[in-house]
Coordinates of C-alpha atoms in Angstrom, one line a residue:
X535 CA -28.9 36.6 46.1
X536 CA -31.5 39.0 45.6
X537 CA -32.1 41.9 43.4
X538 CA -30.3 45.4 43.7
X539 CA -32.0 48.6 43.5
X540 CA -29.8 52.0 43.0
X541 CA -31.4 53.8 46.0
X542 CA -29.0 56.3 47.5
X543 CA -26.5 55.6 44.4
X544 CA -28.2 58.2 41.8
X545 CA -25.1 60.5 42.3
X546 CA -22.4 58.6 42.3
X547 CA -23.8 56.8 39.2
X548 CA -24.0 59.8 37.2
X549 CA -20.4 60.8 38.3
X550 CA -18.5 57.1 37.5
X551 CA -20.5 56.3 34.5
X552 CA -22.3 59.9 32.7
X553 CA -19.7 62.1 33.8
X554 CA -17.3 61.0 31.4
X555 CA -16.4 58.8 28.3
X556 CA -18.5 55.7 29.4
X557 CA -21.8 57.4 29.6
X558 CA -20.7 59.2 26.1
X559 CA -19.4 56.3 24.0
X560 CA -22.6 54.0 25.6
X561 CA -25.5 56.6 24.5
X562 CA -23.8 57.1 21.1
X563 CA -24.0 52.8 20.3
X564 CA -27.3 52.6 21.9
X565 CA -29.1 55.7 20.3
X566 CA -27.4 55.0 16.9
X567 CA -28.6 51.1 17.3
X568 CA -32.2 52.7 18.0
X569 CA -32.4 55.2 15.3
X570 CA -31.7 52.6 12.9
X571 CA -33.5 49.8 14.3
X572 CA -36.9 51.2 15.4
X573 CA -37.6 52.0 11.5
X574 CA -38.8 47.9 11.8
X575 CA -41.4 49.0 13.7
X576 CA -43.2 51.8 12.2
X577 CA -42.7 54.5 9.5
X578 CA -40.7 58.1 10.1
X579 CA -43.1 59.9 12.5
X580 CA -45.4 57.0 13.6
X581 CA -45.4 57.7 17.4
X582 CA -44.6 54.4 19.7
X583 CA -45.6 53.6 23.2
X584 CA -42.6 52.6 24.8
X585 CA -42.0 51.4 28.1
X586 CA -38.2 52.2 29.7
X587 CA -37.9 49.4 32.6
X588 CA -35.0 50.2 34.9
X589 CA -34.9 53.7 33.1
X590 CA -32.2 55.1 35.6
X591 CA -31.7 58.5 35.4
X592 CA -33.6 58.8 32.0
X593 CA -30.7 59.2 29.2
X594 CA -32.9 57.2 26.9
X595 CA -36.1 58.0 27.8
X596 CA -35.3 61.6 26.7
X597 CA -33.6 60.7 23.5
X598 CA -37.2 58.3 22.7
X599 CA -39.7 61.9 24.0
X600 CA -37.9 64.3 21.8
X601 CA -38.3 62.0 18.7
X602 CA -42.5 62.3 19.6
X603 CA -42.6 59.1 21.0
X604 CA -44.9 58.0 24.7
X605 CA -42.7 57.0 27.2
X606 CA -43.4 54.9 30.4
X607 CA -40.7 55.3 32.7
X608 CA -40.3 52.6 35.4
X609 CA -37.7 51.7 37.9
X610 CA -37.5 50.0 41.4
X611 CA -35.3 52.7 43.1
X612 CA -36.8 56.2 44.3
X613 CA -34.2 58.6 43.7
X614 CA -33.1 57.4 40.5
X615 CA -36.9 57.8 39.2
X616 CA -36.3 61.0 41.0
X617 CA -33.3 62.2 38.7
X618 CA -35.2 60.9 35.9
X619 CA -38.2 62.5 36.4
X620 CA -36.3 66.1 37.1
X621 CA -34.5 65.5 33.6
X622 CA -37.8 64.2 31.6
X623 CA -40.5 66.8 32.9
X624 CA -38.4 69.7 31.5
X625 CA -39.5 68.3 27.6
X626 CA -42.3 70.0 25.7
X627 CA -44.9 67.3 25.3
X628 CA -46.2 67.7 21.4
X629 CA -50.1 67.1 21.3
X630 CA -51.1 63.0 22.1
X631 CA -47.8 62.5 23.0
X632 CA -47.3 61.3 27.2
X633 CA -45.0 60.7 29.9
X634 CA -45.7 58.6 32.9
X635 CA -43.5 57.4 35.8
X636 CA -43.6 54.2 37.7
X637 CA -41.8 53.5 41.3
X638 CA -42.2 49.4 40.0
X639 CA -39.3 46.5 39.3
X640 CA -39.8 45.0 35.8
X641 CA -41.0 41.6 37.4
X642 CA -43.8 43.7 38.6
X643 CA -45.0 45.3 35.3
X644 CA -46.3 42.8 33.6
X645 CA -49.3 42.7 36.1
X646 CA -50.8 46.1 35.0
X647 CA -51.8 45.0 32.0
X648 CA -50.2 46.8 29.6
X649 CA -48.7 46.2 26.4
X650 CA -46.3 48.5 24.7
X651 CA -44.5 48.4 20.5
X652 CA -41.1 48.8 22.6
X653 CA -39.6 48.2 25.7
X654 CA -36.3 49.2 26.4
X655 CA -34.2 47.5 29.4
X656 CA -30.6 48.1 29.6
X657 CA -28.5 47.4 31.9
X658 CA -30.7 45.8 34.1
X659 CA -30.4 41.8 34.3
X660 CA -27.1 41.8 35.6
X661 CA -28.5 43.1 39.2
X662 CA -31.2 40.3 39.1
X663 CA -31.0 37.9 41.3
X664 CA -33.1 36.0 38.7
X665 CA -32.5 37.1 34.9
X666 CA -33.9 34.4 33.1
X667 CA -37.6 34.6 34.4
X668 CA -36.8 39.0 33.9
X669 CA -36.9 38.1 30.0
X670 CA -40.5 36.3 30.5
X671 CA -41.5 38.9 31.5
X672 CA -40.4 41.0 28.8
X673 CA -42.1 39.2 26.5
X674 CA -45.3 39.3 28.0
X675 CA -44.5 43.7 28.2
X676 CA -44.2 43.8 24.1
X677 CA -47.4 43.6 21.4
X678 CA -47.4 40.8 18.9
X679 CA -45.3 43.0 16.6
X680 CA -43.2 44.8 19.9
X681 CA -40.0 44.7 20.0
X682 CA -37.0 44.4 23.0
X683 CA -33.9 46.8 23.3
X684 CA -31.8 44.6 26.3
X685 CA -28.2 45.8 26.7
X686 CA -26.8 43.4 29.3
X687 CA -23.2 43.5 31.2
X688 CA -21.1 41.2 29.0
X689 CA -18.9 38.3 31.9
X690 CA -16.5 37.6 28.8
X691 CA -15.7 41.3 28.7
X692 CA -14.8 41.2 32.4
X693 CA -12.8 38.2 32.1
X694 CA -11.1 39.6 29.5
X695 CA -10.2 43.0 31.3
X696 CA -8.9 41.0 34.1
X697 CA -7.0 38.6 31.8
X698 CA -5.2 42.2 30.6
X699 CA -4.5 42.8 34.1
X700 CA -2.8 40.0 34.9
X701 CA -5.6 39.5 37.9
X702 CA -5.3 35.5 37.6
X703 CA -6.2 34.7 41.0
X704 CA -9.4 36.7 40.9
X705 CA -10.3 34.9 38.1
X706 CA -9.5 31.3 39.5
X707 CA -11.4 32.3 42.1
X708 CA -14.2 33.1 40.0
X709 CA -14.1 36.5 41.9
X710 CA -16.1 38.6 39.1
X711 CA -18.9 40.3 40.7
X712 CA -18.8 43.5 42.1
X713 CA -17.7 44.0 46.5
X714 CA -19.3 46.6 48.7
X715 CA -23.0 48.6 47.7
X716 CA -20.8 51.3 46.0
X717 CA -19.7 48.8 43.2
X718 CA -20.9 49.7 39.9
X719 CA -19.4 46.0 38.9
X720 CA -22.8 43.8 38.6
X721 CA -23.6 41.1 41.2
X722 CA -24.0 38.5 38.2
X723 CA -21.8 39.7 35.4
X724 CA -23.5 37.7 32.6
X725 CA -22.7 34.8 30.3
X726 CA -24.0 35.8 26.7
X727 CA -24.4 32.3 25.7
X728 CA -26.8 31.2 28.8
X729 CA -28.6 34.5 28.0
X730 CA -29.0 33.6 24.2
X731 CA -30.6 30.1 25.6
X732 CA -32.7 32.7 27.6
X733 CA -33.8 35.0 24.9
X734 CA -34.6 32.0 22.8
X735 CA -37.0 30.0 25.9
X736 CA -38.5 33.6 26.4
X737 CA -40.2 33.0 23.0
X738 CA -37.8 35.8 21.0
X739 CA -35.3 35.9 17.7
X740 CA -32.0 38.0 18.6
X741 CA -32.1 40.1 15.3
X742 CA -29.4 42.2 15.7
X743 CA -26.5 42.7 18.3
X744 CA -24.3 45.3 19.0
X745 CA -20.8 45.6 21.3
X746 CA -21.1 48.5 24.0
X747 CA -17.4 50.0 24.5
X748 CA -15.1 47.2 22.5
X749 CA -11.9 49.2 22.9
X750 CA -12.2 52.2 25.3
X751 CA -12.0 50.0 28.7
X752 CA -9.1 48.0 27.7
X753 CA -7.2 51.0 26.2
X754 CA -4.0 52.1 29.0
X755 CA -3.0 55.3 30.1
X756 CA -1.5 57.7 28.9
X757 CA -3.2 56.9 25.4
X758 CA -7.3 56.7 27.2
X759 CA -6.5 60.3 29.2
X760 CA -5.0 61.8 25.8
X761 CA -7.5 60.4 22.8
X762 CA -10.0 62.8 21.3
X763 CA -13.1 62.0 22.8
X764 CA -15.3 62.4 19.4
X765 CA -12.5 60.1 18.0
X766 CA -13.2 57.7 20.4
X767 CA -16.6 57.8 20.0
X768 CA -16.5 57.6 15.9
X769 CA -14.3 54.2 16.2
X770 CA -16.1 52.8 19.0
X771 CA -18.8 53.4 16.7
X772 CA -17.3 52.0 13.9
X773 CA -15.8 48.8 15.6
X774 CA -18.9 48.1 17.7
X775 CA -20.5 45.9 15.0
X776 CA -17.4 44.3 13.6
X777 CA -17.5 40.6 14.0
X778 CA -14.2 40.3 15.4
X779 CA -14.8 43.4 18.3
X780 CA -18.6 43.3 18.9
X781 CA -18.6 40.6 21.6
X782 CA -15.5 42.4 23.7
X783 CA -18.8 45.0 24.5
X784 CA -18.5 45.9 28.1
X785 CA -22.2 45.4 27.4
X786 CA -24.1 43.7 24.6
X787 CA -26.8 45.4 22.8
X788 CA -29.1 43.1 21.2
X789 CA -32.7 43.8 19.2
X790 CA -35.1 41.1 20.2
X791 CA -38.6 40.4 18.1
X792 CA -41.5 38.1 19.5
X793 CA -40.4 34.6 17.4

């Protein structure tokens, strides 16, 4: 197995997953996580330098610029830093403030040097052929008092969909990853307890986690097609951090500090 790179996928991307509720319901959990979450790290208005590894097409890197922070935006695949950069060099820069772009996978990064207060990298170690050594990485990307934003593709939400589906076979055959190079379905869904053992060997305390989507893939039709979107996203809001919901995330969002 080796890594996967978006190349050539930018457009279907943004059609399957930020055309719709997905891309919605995802941003709202991960921007409300970070609004709350990066007041650890400094006061109200302290600017951060953040690096966004495996930025895609930029949703968050946008959100982090128009709150005055410095944004380094990295990612392995050309037109997705393409469709990134088109969305990101439309912002006013306030004075001090910077954007840079990188054409560089994460394993990569760590080589420049740099050291940044946050580092955001979601949805990225599911497409590694290596996931566990990604997260060494990210800890050698953060400052003594940096912090990690992962969001990774959750297996047990998978298994679960399936389960709803009655697709046994598929999952006696262990047949979870995504088939053909249009598949949005990760080559290595991922077991949240072996990437807890990870985040722990990579020398970090899992301080918070959040559920990505708890409900919204496992509601059926007609009831997905007719719900209010804004209701959607208000309960998926609501429910993301319930005990009983959280971990049926399509992905998990979790806030990692240097132990």
């Amino acid at each position: 197995m080796s890594d996967r790179y978006f190349d050539q996928l930018g457009t279907h991307f943004a059609r399957k997953i930020y055309a719709g509720p997905k891309g919605a319901i995802r941003l709202a959990v991960l921007t409300r996580d970070l609004q709350e979450w990066l007041a650890e790290l400094a006061p109200e208005g302290h600017r951060l330098r953040v690096l966004d590894a495996g930025a895609g097409l930029g949703h968050i890197s946008e959100w982090l610029l128009q709150r005055g922070h410095s944004v380094t935006v990295s990612d392995p695949a050309e037109e997705m830093l393409h469709a990134a950069r088109e969305r990101l060099e439309t912002q006013p820069l306030q004075p001090g403030q910077s954007l840079e772009f990188l054409q560089l996978p994460l394993q990569q990064l760590p080589a420049r040097g740099e050291r940044y207060d946050l580092v955001i990298c979601h949805a990225v170690l599911e497409w590694l052929a290596d996931p566990a050594t990604a997260l060494l990485c990210l800890r050698q990307l953060i400052n003594d008092a940096g912090a990690v934003s992962l969001a990774f593709y959750n297996r047990d939400a998978l298994i679960y969909k399936n389960l709803i589906k009655g697709q046994f076979r598929k999952l006696q055959r262990n047949q979870l990853a995504g088939e053909g190079k249009r598949s949005l379905t990760p080559q290595q869904p991922l077991d949240p307890r072996e990437v807890y053992v990870w985040i722990a060997a990579a020398g970090f305390d899992c301080r918070q986690q959040t559920g990505v989507r708890v409900f919204h893939d496992y509601m059926h039709e007609p009831f997905k097609a007719e719900a209010d979107a804004q209701q959607v996203i208000e309960q998926e809001l609501l429910y993301s951090r319930h005990p009983a919901y959280r971990h049926l995330g399509r992905y998990l969002h979790c806030w990692l500090r240097a132990d």
